[in-house]
mmCIF file of C-alpha atoms in Angstrom:
data_model
loop_
_atom_site.group_PDB
_atom_site.id
_atom_site.type_symbol
_atom_site.label_atom_id
_atom_site.label_comp_id
_atom_site.label_asym_id
_atom_site.label_seq_id
_atom_site.Cartn_x
_atom_site.Cartn_y
_atom_site.Cartn_z
ATOM 1 C CA MET A 1 74.485 51.264 10.993
ATOM 2 C CA SER A 2 71.642 49.222 8.884
ATOM 3 C CA ALA A 3 70.228 49.829 5.411
ATOM 4 C CA ILE A 4 66.515 51.404 6.921
ATOM 5 C CA GLU A 5 69.129 53.880 9.324
ATOM 6 C CA GLU A 6 71.580 54.639 6.726
ATOM 7 C CA LEU A 7 69.141 55.547 3.635
ATOM 8 C CA ALA A 8 66.514 57.278 6.519
ATOM 9 C CA LEU A 9 70.245 59.197 6.636
ATOM 10 C CA GLU A 10 70.590 59.916 3.619
ATOM 11 C CA PHE A 11 67.637 61.229 2.607
ATOM 12 C CA ALA A 12 67.030 63.462 5.199
ATOM 13 C CA LYS A 13 70.411 65.225 4.196
ATOM 14 C CA LEU A 14 67.822 66.545 1.661
ATOM 15 C CA PRO A 15 65.926 70.510 2.126
ATOM 16 C CA GLY A 16 62.798 70.011 3.713
ATOM 17 C CA ILE A 17 62.206 66.680 4.425
ATOM 18 C CA GLY A 18 63.451 66.077 8.540
ATOM 19 C CA ARG A 19 64.323 62.356 10.445
ATOM 20 C CA LYS A 20 60.145 61.584 10.443
ATOM 21 C CA THR A 21 59.629 62.002 6.494
ATOM 22 C CA ALA A 22 63.062 60.518 5.726
ATOM 23 C CA MET A 23 61.743 57.413 7.503
ATOM 24 C CA ARG A 24 58.698 57.846 6.648
ATOM 25 C CA LEU A 25 60.231 56.893 2.599
ATOM 26 C CA THR A 26 62.586 54.598 3.639
ATOM 27 C CA TYR A 27 59.268 52.642 4.976
ATOM 28 C CA HIS A 28 57.055 53.829 1.876
ATOM 29 C CA LEU A 29 60.355 51.892 -0.810
ATOM 30 C CA LEU A 30 60.798 48.817 2.086
ATOM 31 C CA LYS A 31 56.618 48.613 0.423
ATOM 32 C CA GLN A 32 56.842 48.866 -2.737
ATOM 33 C CA PRO A 33 58.956 45.992 -5.158
ATOM 34 C CA PRO A 34 62.264 46.104 -4.942
ATOM 35 C CA GLU A 35 62.419 48.165 -8.781
ATOM 36 C CA ALA A 36 60.650 51.919 -7.333
ATOM 37 C CA SER A 37 64.779 51.586 -5.563
ATOM 38 C CA LYS A 38 66.356 50.970 -8.047
ATOM 39 C CA ARG A 39 65.311 52.874 -10.279
ATOM 40 C CA LEU A 40 64.784 56.431 -7.650
ATOM 41 C CA ALA A 41 68.808 54.620 -7.500
ATOM 42 C CA GLY A 42 69.999 54.794 -10.872
ATOM 43 C CA ALA A 43 68.050 57.870 -11.878
ATOM 44 C CA LEU A 44 70.789 59.345 -8.654
ATOM 45 C CA ALA A 45 74.139 57.387 -10.100
ATOM 46 C CA THR A 46 73.999 59.215 -13.570
ATOM 47 C CA LEU A 47 72.332 62.704 -12.220
ATOM 48 C CA SER A 48 76.246 63.917 -11.528
ATOM 49 C CA GLU A 49 77.166 62.385 -14.644
ATOM 50 C CA ARG A 50 74.914 63.281 -17.443
ATOM 51 C CA VAL A 51 74.483 66.745 -15.916
ATOM 52 C CA HIS A 52 76.850 69.684 -16.330
ATOM 53 C CA PRO A 53 76.719 73.743 -17.148
ATOM 54 C CA CYS A 54 75.659 75.034 -20.300
ATOM 55 C CA GLY A 55 79.238 76.813 -21.825
ATOM 56 C CA THR A 56 77.416 79.571 -23.035
ATOM 57 C CA CYS A 57 74.608 80.646 -20.534
ATOM 58 C CA GLY A 58 75.095 78.437 -17.834
ATOM 59 C CA ASN A 59 72.318 76.028 -18.063
ATOM 60 C CA LEU A 60 72.604 72.729 -16.349
ATOM 61 C CA THR A 61 72.126 70.265 -19.883
ATOM 62 C CA GLU A 62 73.541 67.008 -20.783
ATOM 63 C CA THR A 63 74.835 68.164 -23.735
ATOM 64 C CA ALA A 64 77.864 70.414 -24.319
ATOM 65 C CA THR A 65 75.555 73.919 -25.144
ATOM 66 C CA CYS A 66 71.851 73.460 -23.660
ATOM 67 C CA ALA A 67 68.318 73.173 -25.677
ATOM 68 C CA ILE A 68 67.522 76.775 -25.575
ATOM 69 C CA CYS A 69 70.940 78.661 -26.840
ATOM 70 C CA THR A 70 70.931 76.638 -29.491
ATOM 71 C CA ASP A 71 67.341 76.621 -30.699
ATOM 72 C CA PRO A 72 66.458 79.119 -33.466
ATOM 73 C CA ARG A 73 64.032 80.380 -32.299
ATOM 74 C CA ARG A 74 64.960 82.494 -29.507
ATOM 75 C CA ASP A 75 65.568 85.916 -28.849
ATOM 76 C CA ALA A 76 69.477 86.096 -28.635
ATOM 77 C CA SER A 77 68.876 89.919 -28.451
ATOM 78 C CA LEU A 78 67.254 89.490 -25.118
ATOM 79 C CA LEU A 79 69.361 87.987 -21.894
ATOM 80 C CA CYS A 80 67.411 87.223 -18.575
ATOM 81 C CA VAL A 81 69.441 86.956 -15.778
ATOM 82 C CA VAL A 82 68.688 84.294 -12.824
ATOM 83 C CA GLU A 83 70.295 83.241 -9.562
ATOM 84 C CA ASP A 84 70.378 80.234 -10.330
ATOM 85 C CA ALA A 85 69.681 77.429 -13.257
ATOM 86 C CA SER A 86 66.610 76.140 -11.324
ATOM 87 C CA ASP A 87 64.763 79.964 -12.245
ATOM 88 C CA ILE A 88 64.889 78.686 -15.907
ATOM 89 C CA SER A 89 62.440 76.119 -16.239
ATOM 90 C CA ALA A 90 60.206 78.182 -13.335
ATOM 91 C CA ILE A 91 60.412 81.026 -16.374
ATOM 92 C CA GLU A 92 60.402 77.956 -18.947
ATOM 93 C CA ARG A 93 57.306 76.969 -17.122
ATOM 94 C CA SER A 94 55.283 80.210 -17.670
ATOM 95 C CA GLY A 95 55.279 80.028 -21.330
ATOM 96 C CA GLU A 96 56.287 83.997 -21.157
ATOM 97 C CA PHE A 97 60.051 84.640 -22.459
ATOM 98 C CA ARG A 98 61.195 84.049 -25.833
ATOM 99 C CA GLY A 99 64.281 85.031 -25.200
ATOM 100 C CA THR A 100 68.233 83.254 -23.296
ATOM 101 C CA TYR A 101 69.241 82.725 -20.234
ATOM 102 C CA HIS A 102 72.275 83.829 -17.809
ATOM 103 C CA VAL A 103 72.729 82.072 -14.706
ATOM 104 C CA LEU A 104 74.963 84.518 -11.934
ATOM 105 C CA GLY A 105 75.373 80.990 -10.013
ATOM 106 C CA GLY A 106 73.943 82.450 -6.801
ATOM 107 C CA ARG A 107 73.510 86.143 -5.194
ATOM 108 C CA LEU A 108 75.722 88.623 -3.994
ATOM 109 C CA SER A 109 75.345 87.654 -0.103
ATOM 110 C CA PRO A 110 78.711 89.159 2.238
ATOM 111 C CA LEU A 111 77.029 87.605 5.320
ATOM 112 C CA ASP A 112 77.331 83.965 3.379
ATOM 113 C CA GLY A 113 80.731 85.363 1.642
ATOM 114 C CA VAL A 114 79.522 85.714 -0.989
ATOM 115 C CA GLY A 115 81.327 88.738 -3.301
ATOM 116 C CA PRO A 116 80.931 89.793 -6.959
ATOM 117 C CA ASP A 117 84.320 87.342 -8.251
ATOM 118 C CA ASP A 118 81.587 84.338 -6.919
ATOM 119 C CA LEU A 119 79.145 85.497 -9.572
ATOM 120 C CA ALA A 120 79.892 84.839 -13.723
ATOM 121 C CA VAL A 121 79.529 88.746 -13.980
ATOM 122 C CA GLU A 122 82.503 88.572 -16.014
ATOM 123 C CA PRO A 123 80.988 86.013 -19.038
ATOM 124 C CA LEU A 124 77.711 88.141 -18.984
ATOM 125 C CA LYS A 125 79.612 91.808 -19.465
ATOM 126 C CA ARG A 126 81.822 89.392 -22.256
ATOM 127 C CA ARG A 127 78.716 88.601 -24.144
ATOM 128 C CA VAL A 128 77.224 91.554 -24.027
ATOM 129 C CA ALA A 129 80.113 92.748 -24.783
ATOM 130 C CA MET A 130 80.166 91.004 -28.720
ATOM 131 C CA GLY A 131 77.459 93.543 -29.591
ATOM 132 C CA ASP A 132 74.135 91.274 -29.985
ATOM 133 C CA VAL A 133 71.875 91.514 -27.087
ATOM 134 C CA ARG A 134 69.401 94.258 -26.838
ATOM 135 C CA GLU A 135 68.502 94.150 -23.436
ATOM 136 C CA VAL A 136 69.508 92.271 -19.817
ATOM 137 C CA ILE A 137 66.397 90.923 -18.003
ATOM 138 C CA VAL A 138 67.785 91.042 -14.332
ATOM 139 C CA ALA A 139 65.693 88.365 -12.692
ATOM 140 C CA THR A 140 67.183 87.393 -9.548
ATOM 141 C CA ASN A 141 64.879 87.250 -7.406
ATOM 142 C CA PRO A 142 62.892 90.081 -5.723
ATOM 143 C CA SER A 143 64.480 89.768 -2.113
ATOM 144 C CA LEU A 144 67.561 91.790 -0.276
ATOM 145 C CA GLU A 145 69.777 90.206 -1.727
ATOM 146 C CA GLY A 146 68.389 89.978 -5.137
ATOM 147 C CA ASP A 147 67.269 93.609 -5.744
ATOM 148 C CA ALA A 148 71.049 94.657 -3.969
ATOM 149 C CA THR A 149 72.420 91.900 -7.025
ATOM 150 C CA ALA A 150 70.441 94.105 -9.118
ATOM 151 C CA VAL A 151 71.815 97.191 -8.777
ATOM 152 C CA TRP A 152 74.685 96.100 -8.409
ATOM 153 C CA LEU A 153 74.466 94.503 -12.166
ATOM 154 C CA GLN A 154 72.917 97.696 -13.956
ATOM 155 C CA ARG A 155 76.203 100.068 -12.359
ATOM 156 C CA GLU A 156 78.073 96.783 -13.901
ATOM 157 C CA LEU A 157 77.087 96.736 -17.235
ATOM 158 C CA ALA A 158 75.986 100.626 -17.808
ATOM 159 C CA ALA A 159 79.064 100.939 -19.961
ATOM 160 C CA SER A 160 78.153 98.248 -22.173
ATOM 161 C CA GLY A 161 75.443 100.930 -23.368
ATOM 162 C CA VAL A 162 72.967 98.183 -23.348
ATOM 163 C CA SER A 163 69.926 98.393 -21.763
ATOM 164 C CA VAL A 164 68.943 96.666 -18.000
ATOM 165 C CA THR A 165 65.295 95.829 -17.849
ATOM 166 C CA ARG A 166 64.878 94.186 -12.877
ATOM 167 C CA ILE A 167 61.115 91.583 -12.992
ATOM 168 C CA ALA A 168 57.920 93.448 -11.797
ATOM 169 C CA ARG A 169 57.352 93.383 -8.519
ATOM 170 C CA GLY A 170 53.122 93.832 -7.092
ATOM 171 C CA LEU A 171 50.704 91.605 -6.016
ATOM 172 C CA PRO A 172 51.030 87.522 -7.531
ATOM 173 C CA VAL A 173 48.113 86.163 -8.875
ATOM 174 C CA GLY A 174 45.148 84.646 -7.001
ATOM 175 C CA GLY A 175 46.515 87.025 -4.575
ATOM 176 C CA ASP A 176 44.280 88.583 -1.486
ATOM 177 C CA LEU A 177 45.479 92.126 -0.172
ATOM 178 C CA GLU A 178 44.278 91.621 2.844
ATOM 179 C CA TYR A 179 47.107 88.881 3.633
ATOM 180 C CA ALA A 180 49.547 90.861 1.546
ATOM 181 C CA ASP A 181 52.542 92.771 3.159
ATOM 182 C CA VAL A 182 53.197 96.573 2.588
ATOM 183 C CA VAL A 183 55.912 96.833 0.895
ATOM 184 C CA THR A 184 54.263 94.657 -1.456
ATOM 185 C CA ILE A 185 50.198 96.741 -1.673
ATOM 186 C CA ALA A 186 53.628 99.756 -1.076
ATOM 187 C CA GLN A 187 55.331 97.875 -4.554
ATOM 188 C CA ALA A 188 51.869 97.184 -6.125
ATOM 189 C CA LEU A 189 50.657 101.149 -6.120
ATOM 190 C CA SER A 190 54.100 103.199 -7.207
ATOM 191 C CA ALA A 191 54.196 99.949 -9.524
ATOM 192 C CA ARG A 192 50.561 100.975 -11.443
ATOM 193 C CA ARG A 193 49.477 101.305 -15.052
ATOM 194 C CA VAL A 194 47.065 102.854 -16.786
ATOM 195 C CA MET A 195 44.479 100.366 -18.319
ATOM 196 C CA ALA A 196 43.883 99.729 -21.022
ATOM 197 C CA MET B 1 63.902 62.395 -20.868
ATOM 198 C CA SER B 2 66.674 64.038 -19.271
ATOM 199 C CA ALA B 3 68.709 63.002 -16.557
ATOM 200 C CA ILE B 4 67.113 66.536 -14.014
ATOM 201 C CA GLU B 5 63.593 64.851 -15.037
ATOM 202 C CA GLU B 6 63.810 61.347 -14.658
ATOM 203 C CA LEU B 7 65.253 61.687 -11.107
ATOM 204 C CA ALA B 8 62.725 64.682 -10.121
ATOM 205 C CA LEU B 9 59.732 61.801 -12.000
ATOM 206 C CA GLU B 10 60.913 59.413 -9.326
ATOM 207 C CA PHE B 11 61.485 61.750 -6.623
ATOM 208 C CA ALA B 12 58.058 62.478 -7.365
ATOM 209 C CA LYS B 13 56.929 58.908 -7.198
ATOM 210 C CA LEU B 14 57.438 58.280 -2.781
ATOM 211 C CA PRO B 15 54.648 59.616 -0.357
ATOM 212 C CA GLY B 16 54.339 63.948 -0.407
ATOM 213 C CA ILE B 17 56.924 64.919 -2.804
ATOM 214 C CA GLY B 18 55.200 66.985 -5.276
ATOM 215 C CA ARG B 19 55.928 67.762 -8.758
ATOM 216 C CA LYS B 20 57.727 71.031 -7.055
ATOM 217 C CA THR B 21 59.747 69.373 -4.059
ATOM 218 C CA ALA B 22 61.380 66.126 -6.851
ATOM 219 C CA MET B 23 62.711 69.203 -8.618
ATOM 220 C CA ARG B 24 63.922 71.213 -5.822
ATOM 221 C CA LEU B 25 65.874 67.359 -4.637
ATOM 222 C CA THR B 26 67.270 67.451 -7.436
ATOM 223 C CA TYR B 27 68.321 70.808 -7.867
ATOM 224 C CA HIS B 28 69.529 70.829 -4.288
ATOM 225 C CA LEU B 29 71.169 67.225 -5.014
ATOM 226 C CA LEU B 30 72.882 69.432 -8.147
ATOM 227 C CA LYS B 31 74.148 72.323 -6.129
ATOM 228 C CA GLN B 32 75.827 68.939 -4.297
ATOM 229 C CA PRO B 33 79.584 67.380 -5.103
ATOM 230 C CA PRO B 34 78.731 64.085 -6.791
ATOM 231 C CA GLU B 35 79.213 62.060 -4.012
ATOM 232 C CA ALA B 36 75.777 63.602 -2.027
ATOM 233 C CA SER B 37 73.478 61.384 -5.546
ATOM 234 C CA LYS B 38 75.730 58.765 -4.647
ATOM 235 C CA ARG B 39 75.722 57.902 -1.718
ATOM 236 C CA LEU B 40 72.375 57.908 -1.742
ATOM 237 C CA ALA B 41 71.883 55.973 -4.572
ATOM 238 C CA GLY B 42 73.892 53.196 -2.266
ATOM 239 C CA ALA B 43 71.624 53.372 -0.300
ATOM 240 C CA LEU B 44 68.671 52.955 -2.107
ATOM 241 C CA ALA B 45 71.338 50.062 -4.120
ATOM 242 C CA THR B 46 71.037 48.035 -0.960
ATOM 243 C CA LEU B 47 68.253 48.485 0.712
ATOM 244 C CA SER B 48 66.550 45.925 -0.553
ATOM 245 C CA GLU B 49 69.160 43.519 -0.676
ATOM 246 C CA ARG B 50 69.746 43.470 3.135
ATOM 247 C CA VAL B 51 66.171 43.954 4.429
ATOM 248 C CA HIS B 52 63.550 41.522 5.131
ATOM 249 C CA PRO B 53 60.785 40.265 7.184
ATOM 250 C CA CYS B 54 61.710 39.800 10.969
ATOM 251 C CA GLY B 55 60.856 35.568 10.270
ATOM 252 C CA THR B 56 59.352 35.270 13.378
ATOM 253 C CA CYS B 57 57.875 39.070 14.701
ATOM 254 C CA GLY B 58 57.462 40.843 10.386
ATOM 255 C CA ASN B 59 59.768 43.522 11.649
ATOM 256 C CA LEU B 60 62.713 44.144 9.053
ATOM 257 C CA THR B 61 65.785 43.179 10.226
ATOM 258 C CA GLU B 62 68.356 42.403 8.056
ATOM 259 C CA THR B 63 69.075 39.334 9.620
ATOM 260 C CA ALA B 64 67.069 35.951 9.694
ATOM 261 C CA THR B 65 65.501 36.816 13.657
ATOM 262 C CA CYS B 66 65.346 40.153 14.118
ATOM 263 C CA ALA B 67 67.261 42.394 17.145
ATOM 264 C CA ILE B 68 63.907 42.885 19.152
ATOM 265 C CA CYS B 69 62.598 38.741 18.396
ATOM 266 C CA THR B 70 66.717 38.039 19.665
ATOM 267 C CA ASP B 71 66.889 39.987 23.145
ATOM 268 C CA PRO B 72 66.629 38.381 25.772
ATOM 269 C CA ARG B 73 65.947 41.114 28.014
ATOM 270 C CA ARG B 74 62.514 41.736 26.496
ATOM 271 C CA ASP B 75 59.180 40.432 27.916
ATOM 272 C CA ALA B 76 58.291 37.345 24.793
ATOM 273 C CA SER B 77 55.039 36.915 27.268
ATOM 274 C CA LEU B 78 53.802 40.385 26.026
ATOM 275 C CA LEU B 79 53.286 40.277 22.444
ATOM 276 C CA CYS B 80 52.265 44.330 20.490
ATOM 277 C CA VAL B 81 49.790 43.310 17.192
ATOM 278 C CA VAL B 82 50.641 46.321 14.620
ATOM 279 C CA GLU B 83 49.476 47.364 11.413
ATOM 280 C CA ASP B 84 53.202 47.363 10.239
ATOM 281 C CA ALA B 85 56.885 47.116 11.131
ATOM 282 C CA SER B 86 57.367 51.122 11.125
ATOM 283 C CA ASP B 87 55.162 51.320 14.099
ATOM 284 C CA ILE B 88 57.488 49.208 15.579
ATOM 285 C CA SER B 89 59.816 51.924 15.577
ATOM 286 C CA ALA B 90 57.370 54.588 16.508
ATOM 287 C CA ILE B 91 56.871 52.577 19.870
ATOM 288 C CA GLU B 92 60.432 51.966 19.726
ATOM 289 C CA ARG B 93 61.323 55.357 20.143
ATOM 290 C CA SER B 94 58.899 56.072 23.435
ATOM 291 C CA GLY B 95 60.387 53.952 25.146
ATOM 292 C CA GLU B 96 58.566 52.059 27.010
ATOM 293 C CA PHE B 97 57.955 48.786 26.001
ATOM 294 C CA ARG B 98 59.647 45.307 26.822
ATOM 295 C CA GLY B 99 57.670 42.555 25.281
ATOM 296 C CA THR B 100 57.969 41.485 21.451
ATOM 297 C CA TYR B 101 55.951 41.975 18.597
ATOM 298 C CA HIS B 102 53.843 41.147 15.616
ATOM 299 C CA VAL B 103 52.927 42.637 12.490
ATOM 300 C CA LEU B 104 49.989 42.500 10.743
ATOM 301 C CA GLY B 105 50.712 43.930 7.762
ATOM 302 C CA GLY B 106 48.239 46.204 7.146
ATOM 303 C CA ARG B 107 44.652 46.251 8.650
ATOM 304 C CA LEU B 108 40.921 44.811 7.952
ATOM 305 C CA SER B 109 40.031 47.390 4.836
ATOM 306 C CA PRO B 110 36.891 45.810 2.935
ATOM 307 C CA LEU B 111 37.482 49.219 0.403
ATOM 308 C CA ASP B 112 41.017 48.649 0.141
ATOM 309 C CA GLY B 113 40.490 44.577 -0.378
ATOM 310 C CA VAL B 114 42.434 43.516 2.952
ATOM 311 C CA GLY B 115 40.393 41.210 3.787
ATOM 312 C CA PRO B 116 41.660 38.641 6.485
ATOM 313 C CA ASP B 117 43.302 36.329 4.698
ATOM 314 C CA ASP B 118 45.840 38.882 3.222
ATOM 315 C CA LEU B 119 47.018 39.119 7.141
ATOM 316 C CA ALA B 120 49.696 37.647 9.279
ATOM 317 C CA VAL B 121 47.234 36.201 11.755
ATOM 318 C CA GLU B 122 47.271 32.509 11.458
ATOM 319 C CA PRO B 123 51.563 33.557 12.435
ATOM 320 C CA LEU B 124 50.508 35.254 15.566
ATOM 321 C CA LYS B 125 48.119 32.354 16.470
ATOM 322 C CA ARG B 126 50.655 29.377 16.306
ATOM 323 C CA ARG B 127 52.834 32.142 18.572
ATOM 324 C CA VAL B 128 49.994 31.856 21.048
ATOM 325 C CA ALA B 129 49.187 28.576 21.174
ATOM 326 C CA MET B 130 52.481 27.558 22.075
ATOM 327 C CA GLY B 131 51.494 28.926 25.503
ATOM 328 C CA ASP B 132 54.445 31.310 26.210
ATOM 329 C CA VAL B 133 52.230 34.691 25.568
ATOM 330 C CA ARG B 134 50.196 35.552 27.872
ATOM 331 C CA GLU B 135 48.803 39.259 26.622
ATOM 332 C CA VAL B 136 48.410 40.291 23.396
ATOM 333 C CA ILE B 137 48.247 44.643 23.094
ATOM 334 C CA VAL B 138 46.450 45.636 19.720
ATOM 335 C CA ALA B 139 48.367 48.916 18.659
ATOM 336 C CA THR B 140 46.195 49.362 15.311
ATOM 337 C CA ASN B 141 45.832 52.044 14.513
ATOM 338 C CA PRO B 142 43.241 54.366 16.046
ATOM 339 C CA SER B 143 41.219 54.963 13.349
ATOM 340 C CA LEU B 144 37.871 52.987 11.950
ATOM 341 C CA GLU B 145 39.479 50.397 10.191
ATOM 342 C CA GLY B 146 41.963 49.978 12.901
ATOM 343 C CA ASP B 147 39.639 49.562 15.626
ATOM 344 C CA ALA B 148 37.510 46.375 13.663
ATOM 345 C CA THR B 149 40.962 44.771 12.944
ATOM 346 C CA ALA B 150 41.377 45.096 16.637
ATOM 347 C CA VAL B 151 38.061 44.380 17.673
ATOM 348 C CA TRP B 152 38.443 41.093 14.606
ATOM 349 C CA LEU B 153 41.274 40.240 16.585
ATOM 350 C CA GLN B 154 40.384 40.272 19.363
ATOM 351 C CA ARG B 155 37.978 37.976 18.752
ATOM 352 C CA GLU B 156 39.362 35.094 16.225
ATOM 353 C CA LEU B 157 41.913 35.134 19.715
ATOM 354 C CA ALA B 158 39.416 34.826 22.302
ATOM 355 C CA ALA B 159 39.508 30.801 21.717
ATOM 356 C CA SER B 160 43.595 31.008 22.559
ATOM 357 C CA GLY B 161 42.773 31.836 26.233
ATOM 358 C CA VAL B 162 44.770 35.042 25.775
ATOM 359 C CA SER B 163 44.013 37.996 27.939
ATOM 360 C CA VAL B 164 43.939 40.617 24.955
ATOM 361 C CA THR B 165 44.359 43.868 25.516
ATOM 362 C CA ARG B 166 43.897 47.837 23.624
ATOM 363 C CA ILE B 167 46.048 50.272 23.188
ATOM 364 C CA ALA B 168 44.550 54.295 25.468
ATOM 365 C CA ARG B 169 42.716 56.426 23.034
ATOM 366 C CA GLY B 170 42.776 60.002 24.899
ATOM 367 C CA LEU B 171 44.587 63.487 24.150
ATOM 368 C CA PRO B 172 48.018 63.409 23.549
ATOM 369 C CA VAL B 173 50.631 64.670 25.178
ATOM 370 C CA GLY B 174 50.518 68.298 24.632
ATOM 371 C CA GLY B 175 47.209 68.481 23.193
ATOM 372 C CA ASP B 176 45.303 71.415 23.736
ATOM 373 C CA LEU B 177 41.651 70.785 24.756
ATOM 374 C CA GLU B 178 40.378 73.865 22.706
ATOM 375 C CA TYR B 179 41.963 71.759 19.375
ATOM 376 C CA ALA B 180 40.281 68.731 19.814
ATOM 377 C CA ASP B 181 38.089 66.599 18.403
ATOM 378 C CA VAL B 182 35.327 65.936 20.064
ATOM 379 C CA VAL B 183 35.647 61.767 19.042
ATOM 380 C CA THR B 184 38.601 61.627 21.005
ATOM 381 C CA ILE B 185 37.544 64.130 24.237
ATOM 382 C CA ALA B 186 34.432 61.914 24.157
ATOM 383 C CA GLN B 187 37.185 59.234 24.691
ATOM 384 C CA ALA B 188 38.964 60.987 26.925
ATOM 385 C CA LEU B 189 36.154 61.361 29.808
ATOM 386 C CA SER B 190 35.343 57.963 29.214
ATOM 387 C CA ALA B 191 38.072 56.728 29.826
ATOM 388 C CA ARG B 192 39.379 59.108 33.539
ATOM 389 C CA ARG B 193 41.425 57.349 35.361
ATOM 390 C CA VAL B 194 41.007 57.846 39.926
ATOM 391 C CA MET B 195 44.571 59.989 39.940
ATOM 392 C CA ALA B 196 46.507 58.375 42.999
#
């Protein structure tokens, strides 16, 4: 196989990148100075060597414990449970959350063979049992499986006496009633709040 | 900068990949075994070392002369001029062309500062002057600049007496009259052919 086909093949393995885009990316790099490909190659090579899960929350980090867990200004009594580490950066970008996180490592998904034993619920229970946690916010995705996982988590944590909450559902900011799906509209209506 | 941010930054430099997609690709690779990133890194690193332009036509190749130029079954009297080497693989996929190619290295674009001296027209003239070329098919893109480049090429080659043709324009296969732009429809009409 030629070097061009080889690189295009590797690009095409990435999510959302088809054969044509993979070729376009490859030809783009061929038009750039060789340093462009080399920098990308270097960043890829060091990625898996430097990055691993945080020993406390499961967030991806280059240190033993991640920057959020070690930050004394973060509220450790507020624990936000997410499916994946990538969800943490999405929430962090909102700048609204000052608590800490716990990465579940997925969601209950019988069809994909993901059961309770595949998710990091025991480490979560241990963190809650240590007594410092006041509230667990379940921020699994607002999907069927994410919701089922939330209900299951709530039951798992019920004995501990901690308060378990779920992120709100409703119309997204900038959304349009006309184009919203009926389930979202129904949820936005039933979760309506008194205006201050 | 963290290894994650570094890789996302490099991904985001690629065409059509924004900040969010770059992050998604990075997190995807973090979920894969390290070999996935390493294979992509390897393909990137060897790309610029192994690939360079063909000495005859300018196509990208790993040998001194490309596989098309050295293929004795290709018709060397038929020369297809393209803007970029990536256009060659697009035409090759159609399986319709059995001649050879010449890569111009771009198109006339005064706004981008690309003039006649930046395009490989002198090597093209030399190939034509050698007398083996019967027809030059100008396959620059059907854009304003591609068309201007085609007219300019036709004038440059007029003295050589070689036949200069332009790829046909019209409605694309599977296209829909209702959604076609007016210029394409006008060209499809004026270039109509008698049905056999």
